[in-house]
Amino acid sequence: HHRVDRSDPPRPLKTMTAFAVASLALARLGARDALPPRPRATAAPTRRARVGKPAKASAGAEPSSSASARRPLRMIVLRHSDSCTEDASLKDHDRPLTAWGRSAAAALCERVVDAEWADPDLVLCSASTRSRETLAAMQAVHAPLRDATTVFMGSLYAVAAMDGVTADHLKETIVEWAEKAENETAADGVTARAVRTVLCVGHNKGWEEAAGDFTGERVSLKVANAALIECASDDDGSLTWAKAFDESASGWTLRAVLTHGLPDPGACEAGPGDGGGQSGGPGDDGSGDEAWGEGAPFPA
């Protein structure tokens, strides 16, 4: 397994506009993401970060390199689950999931498994607490999710607050980390498997915008929703992530938008305003739209 934690949260200034805040945060986190990972103590981590190499698949379980290269490229653009906004002492970055949010994340994972999309080779996850806990709830349901190369990135939190830039940031990040994962060699000399499926866990409004930019369709992602996006492979198996993201490529297809399927709770156990993602606080509206008034500084 390879896990990298770049989790230092941005510190938005309330007196600045949303765009300026996100721009400053992204610049800081982008520079930090380019550096080698450094140890960072956390008070109560959801899961201890493990740094190593991707696990070797059991005999016969991994397709050949040629067969793997002919698989389509897939992205799972997944919005974090329902989080609590009642505790005013918490920074937006540090808001945890509600109990209903954990159940919704687990229920969504079951639907992703049923759709046979639940075995990503690479996971790119926002470093926010609600994103980390969403991934952890899914891993508790489907253990193979732990086998993927996993990267926690502060920039995925910051970039989601900016207009029209999330898709480009995801393209660059996926290409970079897919190449890193594919070029790694396990201790026994076996080359890591090709990266053909990437799970991206993050925030609106950037996640909806990115899914729409990739597919040309209007995509709505409420909390614990996932867009399944696919790009068919070339006949000769030469399709790379960089080529798939090039404007000259055939493009991406929206296969489905999966939901958790649970009834919305009557009220959040931590207080009103967060049930089902219908938060009264900035940046967590269930639709991903109304929270984005003038000056709203946080991703949803």
PDB file of C-alpha atoms in Angstrom:
ATOM      1  CA  HIS A   1       0.000   0.000   0.000  1.00  0.00           C
ATOM      2  CA  HIS A   2       1.101   3.533  -0.578  1.00  0.00           C
ATOM      3  CA  ARG A   3      -0.502   6.269   1.477  1.00  0.00           C
ATOM      4  CA  VAL A   4       0.554   9.886   1.434  1.00  0.00           C
ATOM      5  CA  ASP A   5      -0.863  12.454   3.817  1.00  0.00           C
ATOM      6  CA  ARG A   6      -0.752  16.115   2.886  1.00  0.00           C
ATOM      7  CA  SER A   7      -3.345  17.217   5.344  1.00  0.00           C
ATOM      8  CA  ASP A   8      -2.454  20.689   6.607  1.00  0.00           C
ATOM      9  CA  PRO A   9      -5.751  22.594   6.267  1.00  0.00           C
ATOM     10  CA  PRO A  10      -5.957  26.022   4.669  1.00  0.00           C
ATOM     11  CA  ARG A  11      -6.782  28.931   6.970  1.00  0.00           C
ATOM     12  CA  PRO A  12      -9.346  31.149   5.154  1.00  0.00           C
ATOM     13  CA  LEU A  13      -9.574  34.798   6.171  1.00  0.00           C
ATOM     14  CA  LYS A  14     -13.178  35.829   6.692  1.00  0.00           C
ATOM     15  CA  THR A  15     -12.516  39.357   5.555  1.00  0.00           C
ATOM     16  CA  MET A  16     -11.437  38.220   2.085  1.00  0.00           C
ATOM     17  CA  THR A  17     -13.644  37.207  -0.836  1.00  0.00           C
ATOM     18  CA  ALA A  18     -14.258  33.528  -1.512  1.00  0.00           C
ATOM     19  CA  PHE A  19     -12.096  33.583  -4.611  1.00  0.00           C
ATOM     20  CA  ALA A  20      -9.179  35.303  -2.919  1.00  0.00           C
ATOM     21  CA  VAL A  21      -9.335  32.952   0.043  1.00  0.00           C
ATOM     22  CA  ALA A  22      -9.391  29.834  -2.116  1.00  0.00           C
ATOM     23  CA  SER A  23      -6.650  31.197  -4.386  1.00  0.00           C
ATOM     24  CA  LEU A  24      -4.376  31.839  -1.414  1.00  0.00           C
ATOM     25  CA  ALA A  25      -5.098  28.442   0.098  1.00  0.00           C
ATOM     26  CA  LEU A  26      -4.545  26.620  -3.192  1.00  0.00           C
ATOM     27  CA  ALA A  27      -1.235  28.388  -3.759  1.00  0.00           C
ATOM     28  CA  ARG A  28      -0.033  27.358  -0.293  1.00  0.00           C
ATOM     29  CA  LEU A  29      -1.260  23.785  -0.592  1.00  0.00           C
ATOM     30  CA  GLY A  30      -0.105  23.353  -4.185  1.00  0.00           C
ATOM     31  CA  ALA A  31       3.415  24.271  -3.159  1.00  0.00           C
ATOM     32  CA  ARG A  32       3.234  21.935  -0.162  1.00  0.00           C
ATOM     33  CA  ASP A  33       1.872  19.083  -2.313  1.00  0.00           C
ATOM     34  CA  ALA A  34       4.979  19.333  -4.490  1.00  0.00           C
ATOM     35  CA  LEU A  35       7.238  18.604  -1.545  1.00  0.00           C
ATOM     36  CA  PRO A  36       8.053  15.133  -0.166  1.00  0.00           C
ATOM     37  CA  PRO A  37       5.543  14.099   2.537  1.00  0.00           C
ATOM     38  CA  ARG A  38       6.555  14.846   6.089  1.00  0.00           C
ATOM     39  CA  PRO A  39       5.313  13.194   9.294  1.00  0.00           C
ATOM     40  CA  ARG A  40       2.482  15.017  10.981  1.00  0.00           C
ATOM     41  CA  ALA A  41       0.980  14.131  14.315  1.00  0.00           C
ATOM     42  CA  THR A  42      -2.787  14.188  14.638  1.00  0.00           C
ATOM     43  CA  ALA A  43      -4.830  14.157  17.801  1.00  0.00           C
ATOM     44  CA  ALA A  44      -7.293  11.478  16.742  1.00  0.00           C
ATOM     45  CA  PRO A  45      -6.646  10.142  13.232  1.00  0.00           C
ATOM     46  CA  THR A  46      -9.375   8.129  11.580  1.00  0.00           C
ATOM     47  CA  ARG A  47      -6.737   5.740  10.313  1.00  0.00           C
ATOM     48  CA  ARG A  48      -2.962   5.784  10.654  1.00  0.00           C
ATOM     49  CA  ALA A  49      -1.380   6.687   7.339  1.00  0.00           C
ATOM     50  CA  ARG A  50       0.682   3.851   5.939  1.00  0.00           C
ATOM     51  CA  VAL A  51       3.502   4.635   3.543  1.00  0.00           C
ATOM     52  CA  GLY A  52       4.731   1.756   1.454  1.00  0.00           C
ATOM     53  CA  LYS A  53       4.139   0.076  -1.867  1.00  0.00           C
ATOM     54  CA  PRO A  54       0.917  -1.092  -3.536  1.00  0.00           C
ATOM     55  CA  ALA A  55      -0.008  -4.585  -2.426  1.00  0.00           C
ATOM     56  CA  LYS A  56       0.677  -7.457  -4.765  1.00  0.00           C
ATOM     57  CA  ALA A  57      -2.492  -9.120  -5.971  1.00  0.00           C
ATOM     58  CA  SER A  58      -3.031 -12.791  -5.269  1.00  0.00           C
ATOM     59  CA  ALA A  59      -2.047 -15.261  -7.957  1.00  0.00           C
ATOM     60  CA  GLY A  60      -4.437 -15.166 -10.887  1.00  0.00           C
ATOM     61  CA  ALA A  61      -6.375 -12.194  -9.559  1.00  0.00           C
ATOM     62  CA  GLU A  62      -4.556  -9.451 -11.494  1.00  0.00           C
ATOM     63  CA  PRO A  63      -5.103  -9.173 -15.242  1.00  0.00           C
ATOM     64  CA  SER A  64      -2.091  -9.147 -17.557  1.00  0.00           C
ATOM     65  CA  SER A  65      -0.546  -5.794 -18.394  1.00  0.00           C
ATOM     66  CA  SER A  66      -1.962  -5.891 -21.932  1.00  0.00           C
ATOM     67  CA  ALA A  67      -5.447  -6.780 -20.694  1.00  0.00           C
ATOM     68  CA  SER A  68      -5.224  -4.112 -18.009  1.00  0.00           C
ATOM     69  CA  ALA A  69      -4.249  -1.474 -20.556  1.00  0.00           C
ATOM     70  CA  ARG A  70      -7.351  -2.294 -22.624  1.00  0.00           C
ATOM     71  CA  ARG A  71      -9.675  -1.667 -19.694  1.00  0.00           C
ATOM     72  CA  PRO A  72     -11.516   1.672 -19.899  1.00  0.00           C
ATOM     73  CA  LEU A  73     -10.333   4.552 -17.765  1.00  0.00           C
ATOM     74  CA  ARG A  74     -12.773   5.296 -14.971  1.00  0.00           C
ATOM     75  CA  MET A  75     -13.266   8.142 -12.514  1.00  0.00           C
ATOM     76  CA  ILE A  76     -15.514   8.014  -9.463  1.00  0.00           C
ATOM     77  CA  VAL A  77     -16.218  11.649  -8.569  1.00  0.00           C
ATOM     78  CA  LEU A  78     -17.623  11.263  -5.066  1.00  0.00           C
ATOM     79  CA  ARG A  79     -18.865  14.006  -2.767  1.00  0.00           C
ATOM     80  CA  HIS A  80     -18.266  13.518   0.956  1.00  0.00           C
ATOM     81  CA  SER A  81     -21.162  12.466   3.171  1.00  0.00           C
ATOM     82  CA  ASP A  82     -23.270  14.537   5.565  1.00  0.00           C
ATOM     83  CA  SER A  83     -21.297  16.535   8.129  1.00  0.00           C
ATOM     84  CA  CYS A  84     -22.198  18.444  11.265  1.00  0.00           C
ATOM     85  CA  THR A  85     -22.182  22.239  11.368  1.00  0.00           C
ATOM     86  CA  GLU A  86     -23.603  22.730  14.865  1.00  0.00           C
ATOM     87  CA  ASP A  87     -20.266  23.044  16.715  1.00  0.00           C
ATOM     88  CA  ALA A  88     -19.236  26.652  16.050  1.00  0.00           C
ATOM     89  CA  SER A  89     -15.807  26.029  17.582  1.00  0.00           C
ATOM     90  CA  LEU A  90     -14.823  23.752  14.671  1.00  0.00           C
ATOM     91  CA  LYS A  91     -13.220  25.085  11.538  1.00  0.00           C
ATOM     92  CA  ASP A  92     -15.012  24.114   8.356  1.00  0.00           C
ATOM     93  CA  HIS A  93     -12.082  21.848   7.431  1.00  0.00           C
ATOM     94  CA  ASP A  94     -12.462  19.881  10.687  1.00  0.00           C
ATOM     95  CA  ARG A  95     -16.200  19.133  10.645  1.00  0.00           C
ATOM     96  CA  PRO A  96     -16.859  15.388  11.222  1.00  0.00           C
ATOM     97  CA  LEU A  97     -19.592  13.244   9.727  1.00  0.00           C
ATOM     98  CA  THR A  98     -22.888  12.841  11.492  1.00  0.00           C
ATOM     99  CA  ALA A  99     -24.072   9.349  12.424  1.00  0.00           C
ATOM    100  CA  TRP A 100     -26.465   9.533   9.479  1.00  0.00           C
ATOM    101  CA  GLY A 101     -23.564  10.651   7.301  1.00  0.00           C
ATOM    102  CA  ARG A 102     -21.576   7.534   8.183  1.00  0.00           C
ATOM    103  CA  SER A 103     -24.572   5.353   7.342  1.00  0.00           C
ATOM    104  CA  ALA A 104     -25.067   7.181   4.037  1.00  0.00           C
ATOM    105  CA  ALA A 105     -21.416   6.711   3.081  1.00  0.00           C
ATOM    106  CA  ALA A 106     -21.657   2.984   3.817  1.00  0.00           C
ATOM    107  CA  ALA A 107     -24.905   2.693   1.838  1.00  0.00           C
ATOM    108  CA  LEU A 108     -23.366   4.521  -1.130  1.00  0.00           C
ATOM    109  CA  CYS A 109     -20.379   2.187  -1.034  1.00  0.00           C
ATOM    110  CA  GLU A 110     -22.652  -0.827  -1.286  1.00  0.00           C
ATOM    111  CA  ARG A 111     -24.193   0.638  -4.442  1.00  0.00           C
ATOM    112  CA  VAL A 112     -20.763   1.322  -5.928  1.00  0.00           C
ATOM    113  CA  VAL A 113     -19.848  -2.309  -5.208  1.00  0.00           C
ATOM    114  CA  ASP A 114     -23.055  -3.519  -6.852  1.00  0.00           C
ATOM    115  CA  ALA A 115     -22.184  -1.443  -9.922  1.00  0.00           C
ATOM    116  CA  GLU A 116     -18.760  -3.166 -10.003  1.00  0.00           C
ATOM    117  CA  TRP A 117     -16.891   0.131  -9.735  1.00  0.00           C
ATOM    118  CA  ALA A 118     -15.531  -0.293  -6.205  1.00  0.00           C
ATOM    119  CA  ASP A 119     -11.951  -1.421  -6.872  1.00  0.00           C
ATOM    120  CA  PRO A 120      -9.978   1.741  -7.663  1.00  0.00           C
ATOM    121  CA  ASP A 121      -6.252   1.595  -8.226  1.00  0.00           C
ATOM    122  CA  LEU A 122      -5.755   5.155  -6.945  1.00  0.00           C
ATOM    123  CA  VAL A 123      -7.681   7.200  -4.354  1.00  0.00           C
ATOM    124  CA  LEU A 124      -7.310  10.984  -4.219  1.00  0.00           C
ATOM    125  CA  CYS A 125      -9.066  12.279  -1.098  1.00  0.00           C
ATOM    126  CA  SER A 126      -9.481  15.782   0.269  1.00  0.00           C
ATOM    127  CA  ALA A 127      -7.710  16.168   3.590  1.00  0.00           C
ATOM    128  CA  SER A 128     -10.854  17.534   5.260  1.00  0.00           C
ATOM    129  CA  THR A 129     -12.203  15.505   8.162  1.00  0.00           C
ATOM    130  CA  ARG A 130     -15.547  14.853   6.479  1.00  0.00           C
ATOM    131  CA  SER A 131     -13.820  13.508   3.361  1.00  0.00           C
ATOM    132  CA  ARG A 132     -11.455  11.279   5.338  1.00  0.00           C
ATOM    133  CA  GLU A 133     -14.346   9.890   7.388  1.00  0.00           C
ATOM    134  CA  THR A 134     -16.394   9.263   4.250  1.00  0.00           C
ATOM    135  CA  LEU A 135     -13.562   7.166   2.823  1.00  0.00           C
ATOM    136  CA  ALA A 136     -13.100   5.338   6.140  1.00  0.00           C
ATOM    137  CA  ALA A 137     -16.818   4.468   6.284  1.00  0.00           C
ATOM    138  CA  MET A 138     -16.607   3.056   2.776  1.00  0.00           C
ATOM    139  CA  GLN A 139     -13.466   1.056   3.583  1.00  0.00           C
ATOM    140  CA  ALA A 140     -15.286  -0.492   6.547  1.00  0.00           C
ATOM    141  CA  VAL A 141     -17.883  -1.835   4.103  1.00  0.00           C
ATOM    142  CA  HIS A 142     -15.518  -2.798   1.279  1.00  0.00           C
ATOM    143  CA  ALA A 143     -12.023  -3.693   2.493  1.00  0.00           C
ATOM    144  CA  PRO A 144     -10.408  -3.791  -1.005  1.00  0.00           C
ATOM    145  CA  LEU A 145     -10.608   0.011  -1.029  1.00  0.00           C
ATOM    146  CA  ARG A 146      -7.663  -0.084   1.390  1.00  0.00           C
ATOM    147  CA  ASP A 147      -5.497  -1.726  -1.292  1.00  0.00           C
ATOM    148  CA  ALA A 148      -5.419   1.318  -3.539  1.00  0.00           C
ATOM    149  CA  THR A 149      -2.615   3.871  -3.521  1.00  0.00           C
ATOM    150  CA  THR A 150      -4.202   6.615  -1.384  1.00  0.00           C
ATOM    151  CA  VAL A 151      -3.271  10.294  -1.240  1.00  0.00           C
ATOM    152  CA  PHE A 152      -4.833  12.850   1.151  1.00  0.00           C
ATOM    153  CA  MET A 153      -4.450  16.337  -0.313  1.00  0.00           C
ATOM    154  CA  GLY A 154      -5.238  19.738   1.151  1.00  0.00           C
ATOM    155  CA  SER A 155      -5.399  21.248  -2.329  1.00  0.00           C
ATOM    156  CA  LEU A 156      -8.506  19.188  -3.137  1.00  0.00           C
ATOM    157  CA  TYR A 157     -10.282  21.049  -0.334  1.00  0.00           C
ATOM    158  CA  ALA A 158      -9.117  24.492  -1.419  1.00  0.00           C
ATOM    159  CA  VAL A 159      -9.627  24.125  -5.157  1.00  0.00           C
ATOM    160  CA  ALA A 160     -13.290  23.093  -4.812  1.00  0.00           C
ATOM    161  CA  ALA A 161     -14.160  26.606  -3.651  1.00  0.00           C
ATOM    162  CA  MET A 162     -12.945  28.177  -6.887  1.00  0.00           C
ATOM    163  CA  ASP A 163     -14.910  28.722 -10.075  1.00  0.00           C
ATOM    164  CA  GLY A 164     -14.075  26.537 -13.050  1.00  0.00           C
ATOM    165  CA  VAL A 165     -10.655  25.199 -12.033  1.00  0.00           C
ATOM    166  CA  THR A 166     -11.359  21.876 -10.310  1.00  0.00           C
ATOM    167  CA  ALA A 167     -11.422  19.796 -13.507  1.00  0.00           C
ATOM    168  CA  ASP A 168      -7.978  21.040 -14.561  1.00  0.00           C
ATOM    169  CA  HIS A 169      -6.578  20.418 -11.083  1.00  0.00           C
ATOM    170  CA  LEU A 170      -7.965  16.872 -11.053  1.00  0.00           C
ATOM    171  CA  LYS A 171      -6.511  16.190 -14.503  1.00  0.00           C
ATOM    172  CA  GLU A 172      -3.029  17.287 -13.457  1.00  0.00           C
ATOM    173  CA  THR A 173      -3.212  15.447 -10.136  1.00  0.00           C
ATOM    174  CA  ILE A 174      -4.512  12.187 -11.601  1.00  0.00           C
ATOM    175  CA  VAL A 175      -1.871  12.141 -14.341  1.00  0.00           C
ATOM    176  CA  GLU A 176       0.899  12.849 -11.804  1.00  0.00           C
ATOM    177  CA  TRP A 177      -0.125  10.246  -9.234  1.00  0.00           C
ATOM    178  CA  ALA A 178      -1.124   7.582 -11.764  1.00  0.00           C
ATOM    179  CA  GLU A 179       2.357   7.777 -13.244  1.00  0.00           C
ATOM    180  CA  LYS A 180       3.942   7.581  -9.795  1.00  0.00           C
ATOM    181  CA  ALA A 181       1.848   4.567  -8.804  1.00  0.00           C
ATOM    182  CA  GLU A 182       2.516   2.723 -12.059  1.00  0.00           C
ATOM    183  CA  ASN A 183       6.268   3.333 -11.868  1.00  0.00           C
ATOM    184  CA  GLU A 184       6.626   1.946  -8.374  1.00  0.00           C
ATOM    185  CA  THR A 185       8.018  -1.541  -7.916  1.00  0.00           C
ATOM    186  CA  ALA A 186       7.143  -3.735  -4.990  1.00  0.00           C
ATOM    187  CA  ALA A 187       9.865  -5.147  -2.735  1.00  0.00           C
ATOM    188  CA  ASP A 188       9.672  -8.512  -4.500  1.00  0.00           C
ATOM    189  CA  GLY A 189      10.367  -6.875  -7.866  1.00  0.00           C
ATOM    190  CA  VAL A 190       6.808  -7.102  -9.203  1.00  0.00           C
ATOM    191  CA  THR A 191       5.732  -3.933 -10.992  1.00  0.00           C
ATOM    192  CA  ALA A 192       2.614  -2.269  -9.591  1.00  0.00           C
ATOM    193  CA  ARG A 193      -0.619  -2.706 -11.524  1.00  0.00           C
ATOM    194  CA  ALA A 194      -1.750  -0.102 -14.036  1.00  0.00           C
ATOM    195  CA  VAL A 195      -3.991   2.678 -12.773  1.00  0.00           C
ATOM    196  CA  ARG A 196      -7.271   2.435 -14.668  1.00  0.00           C
ATOM    197  CA  THR A 197      -9.798   3.520 -12.012  1.00  0.00           C
ATOM    198  CA  VAL A 198      -9.443   6.586  -9.777  1.00  0.00           C
ATOM    199  CA  LEU A 199     -11.690   7.475  -6.832  1.00  0.00           C
ATOM    200  CA  CYS A 200     -11.795  11.219  -6.085  1.00  0.00           C
ATOM    201  CA  VAL A 201     -13.393  12.161  -2.739  1.00  0.00           C
ATOM    202  CA  GLY A 202     -14.071  15.840  -2.240  1.00  0.00           C
ATOM    203  CA  HIS A 203     -16.426  18.794  -2.270  1.00  0.00           C
ATOM    204  CA  ASN A 204     -18.883  20.913  -4.181  1.00  0.00           C
ATOM    205  CA  LYS A 205     -19.046  23.149  -5.970  1.00  0.00           C
ATOM    206  CA  GLY A 206     -15.908  21.947  -7.668  1.00  0.00           C
ATOM    207  CA  TRP A 207     -16.935  18.283  -7.877  1.00  0.00           C
ATOM    208  CA  GLU A 208     -20.184  19.017  -9.737  1.00  0.00           C
ATOM    209  CA  GLU A 209     -18.401  21.416 -12.051  1.00  0.00           C
ATOM    210  CA  ALA A 210     -15.620  18.934 -12.792  1.00  0.00           C
ATOM    211  CA  ALA A 211     -18.045  16.085 -13.532  1.00  0.00           C
ATOM    212  CA  GLY A 212     -19.941  18.412 -15.866  1.00  0.00           C
ATOM    213  CA  ASP A 213     -16.769  19.613 -17.563  1.00  0.00           C
ATOM    214  CA  PHE A 214     -15.597  16.049 -18.192  1.00  0.00           C
ATOM    215  CA  THR A 215     -18.891  14.745 -19.588  1.00  0.00           C
ATOM    216  CA  GLY A 216     -20.629  17.801 -21.037  1.00  0.00           C
ATOM    217  CA  GLU A 217     -23.688  17.007 -18.928  1.00  0.00           C
ATOM    218  CA  ARG A 218     -25.248  18.761 -15.970  1.00  0.00           C
ATOM    219  CA  VAL A 219     -24.359  16.712 -12.892  1.00  0.00           C
ATOM    220  CA  SER A 220     -25.910  17.174  -9.445  1.00  0.00           C
ATOM    221  CA  LEU A 221     -24.049  15.679  -6.490  1.00  0.00           C
ATOM    222  CA  LYS A 222     -25.695  15.860  -3.105  1.00  0.00           C
ATOM    223  CA  VAL A 223     -23.854  14.531  -0.063  1.00  0.00           C
ATOM    224  CA  ALA A 224     -22.829  10.869  -0.434  1.00  0.00           C
ATOM    225  CA  ASN A 225     -23.418  10.875  -4.191  1.00  0.00           C
ATOM    226  CA  ALA A 226     -20.975   9.636  -6.807  1.00  0.00           C
ATOM    227  CA  ALA A 227     -20.690  10.264 -10.544  1.00  0.00           C
ATOM    228  CA  LEU A 228     -19.343   7.269 -12.487  1.00  0.00           C
ATOM    229  CA  ILE A 229     -17.419   8.559 -15.498  1.00  0.00           C
ATOM    230  CA  GLU A 230     -15.739   6.427 -18.148  1.00  0.00           C
ATOM    231  CA  CYS A 231     -13.475   6.851 -21.178  1.00  0.00           C
ATOM    232  CA  ALA A 232     -13.291   3.865 -23.510  1.00  0.00           C
ATOM    233  CA  SER A 233      -9.814   2.506 -24.183  1.00  0.00           C
ATOM    234  CA  ASP A 234      -8.167   2.521 -27.601  1.00  0.00           C
ATOM    235  CA  ASP A 235      -8.231  -0.746 -29.522  1.00  0.00           C
ATOM    236  CA  ASP A 236      -4.471  -1.047 -29.148  1.00  0.00           C
ATOM    237  CA  GLY A 237      -4.583  -0.346 -25.404  1.00  0.00           C
ATOM    238  CA  SER A 238      -2.505   2.827 -25.731  1.00  0.00           C
ATOM    239  CA  LEU A 239      -4.921   5.157 -23.928  1.00  0.00           C
ATOM    240  CA  THR A 240      -3.217   6.988 -21.070  1.00  0.00           C
ATOM    241  CA  TRP A 241      -4.687   9.438 -18.575  1.00  0.00           C
ATOM    242  CA  ALA A 242      -2.886  12.330 -20.248  1.00  0.00           C
ATOM    243  CA  LYS A 243      -4.304  11.321 -23.635  1.00  0.00           C
ATOM    244  CA  ALA A 244      -7.806  10.816 -22.226  1.00  0.00           C
ATOM    245  CA  PHE A 245      -7.774  14.306 -20.757  1.00  0.00           C
ATOM    246  CA  ASP A 246      -6.588  15.887 -24.006  1.00  0.00           C
ATOM    247  CA  GLU A 247      -9.299  17.866 -25.756  1.00  0.00           C
ATOM    248  CA  SER A 248      -8.725  15.868 -28.946  1.00  0.00           C
ATOM    249  CA  ALA A 249      -9.685  12.599 -27.209  1.00  0.00           C
ATOM    250  CA  SER A 250     -13.097  11.032 -27.777  1.00  0.00           C
ATOM    251  CA  GLY A 251     -14.263  12.190 -24.375  1.00  0.00           C
ATOM    252  CA  TRP A 252     -15.824  10.930 -21.193  1.00  0.00           C
ATOM    253  CA  THR A 253     -19.243   9.383 -20.687  1.00  0.00           C
ATOM    254  CA  LEU A 254     -21.400   9.735 -17.580  1.00  0.00           C
ATOM    255  CA  ARG A 255     -22.432   6.160 -16.810  1.00  0.00           C
ATOM    256  CA  ALA A 256     -24.483   6.881 -13.689  1.00  0.00           C
ATOM    257  CA  VAL A 257     -24.907   9.074 -10.636  1.00  0.00           C
ATOM    258  CA  LEU A 258     -25.228   6.822  -7.604  1.00  0.00           C
ATOM    259  CA  THR A 259     -26.965   7.931  -4.407  1.00  0.00           C
ATOM    260  CA  HIS A 260     -26.993   6.487  -0.904  1.00  0.00           C
ATOM    261  CA  GLY A 261     -30.684   5.607  -1.132  1.00  0.00           C
ATOM    262  CA  LEU A 262     -31.451   6.388   2.505  1.00  0.00           C
ATOM    263  CA  PRO A 263     -34.377   8.553   3.622  1.00  0.00           C
ATOM    264  CA  ASP A 264     -33.245  11.963   4.780  1.00  0.00           C
ATOM    265  CA  PRO A 265     -33.182  12.210   8.575  1.00  0.00           C
ATOM    266  CA  GLY A 266     -35.692  14.437  10.326  1.00  0.00           C
ATOM    267  CA  ALA A 267     -32.840  16.305  12.014  1.00  0.00           C
ATOM    268  CA  CYS A 268     -29.123  15.989  12.558  1.00  0.00           C
ATOM    269  CA  GLU A 269     -28.274  14.489  15.927  1.00  0.00           C
ATOM    270  CA  ALA A 270     -25.899  17.380  16.482  1.00  0.00           C
ATOM    271  CA  GLY A 271     -28.576  19.992  15.831  1.00  0.00           C
ATOM    272  CA  PRO A 272     -30.769  21.492  13.113  1.00  0.00           C
ATOM    273  CA  GLY A 273     -29.502  22.437   9.699  1.00  0.00           C
ATOM    274  CA  ASP A 274     -27.328  19.476   8.663  1.00  0.00           C
ATOM    275  CA  GLY A 275     -29.710  16.579   8.056  1.00  0.00           C
ATOM    276  CA  GLY A 276     -29.222  15.095   4.619  1.00  0.00           C
ATOM    277  CA  GLY A 277     -26.745  17.786   3.782  1.00  0.00           C
ATOM    278  CA  GLN A 278     -29.291  20.588   4.084  1.00  0.00           C
ATOM    279  CA  SER A 279     -27.015  22.718   6.163  1.00  0.00           C
ATOM    280  CA  GLY A 280     -27.700  26.254   7.189  1.00  0.00           C
ATOM    281  CA  GLY A 281     -23.979  26.876   7.476  1.00  0.00           C
ATOM    282  CA  PRO A 282     -21.726  27.974   4.629  1.00  0.00           C
ATOM    283  CA  GLY A 283     -20.756  25.451   2.014  1.00  0.00           C
ATOM    284  CA  ASP A 284     -22.768  22.304   2.843  1.00  0.00           C
ATOM    285  CA  ASP A 285     -26.107  22.776   1.168  1.00  0.00           C
ATOM    286  CA  GLY A 286     -27.461  19.491  -0.123  1.00  0.00           C
ATOM    287  CA  SER A 287     -27.849  20.776  -3.660  1.00  0.00           C
ATOM    288  CA  GLY A 288     -24.463  22.450  -3.734  1.00  0.00           C
ATOM    289  CA  ASP A 289     -26.016  25.695  -5.010  1.00  0.00           C
ATOM    290  CA  GLU A 290     -27.664  27.885  -2.396  1.00  0.00           C
ATOM    291  CA  ALA A 291     -24.637  27.955  -0.093  1.00  0.00           C
ATOM    292  CA  TRP A 292     -22.638  29.776  -2.733  1.00  0.00           C
ATOM    293  CA  GLY A 293     -23.710  33.316  -2.105  1.00  0.00           C
ATOM    294  CA  GLU A 294     -21.354  36.227  -2.402  1.00  0.00           C
ATOM    295  CA  GLY A 295     -18.332  35.850  -0.144  1.00  0.00           C
ATOM    296  CA  ALA A 296     -18.936  32.198   0.846  1.00  0.00           C
ATOM    297  CA  PRO A 297     -15.354  31.009   1.535  1.00  0.00           C
ATOM    298  CA  PHE A 298     -15.675  27.254   1.979  1.00  0.00           C
ATOM    299  CA  PRO A 299     -16.091  24.246  -0.291  1.00  0.00           C
ATOM    300  CA  ALA A 300     -19.208  22.166   0.291  1.00  0.00           C
TER     301      ALA A 300
END
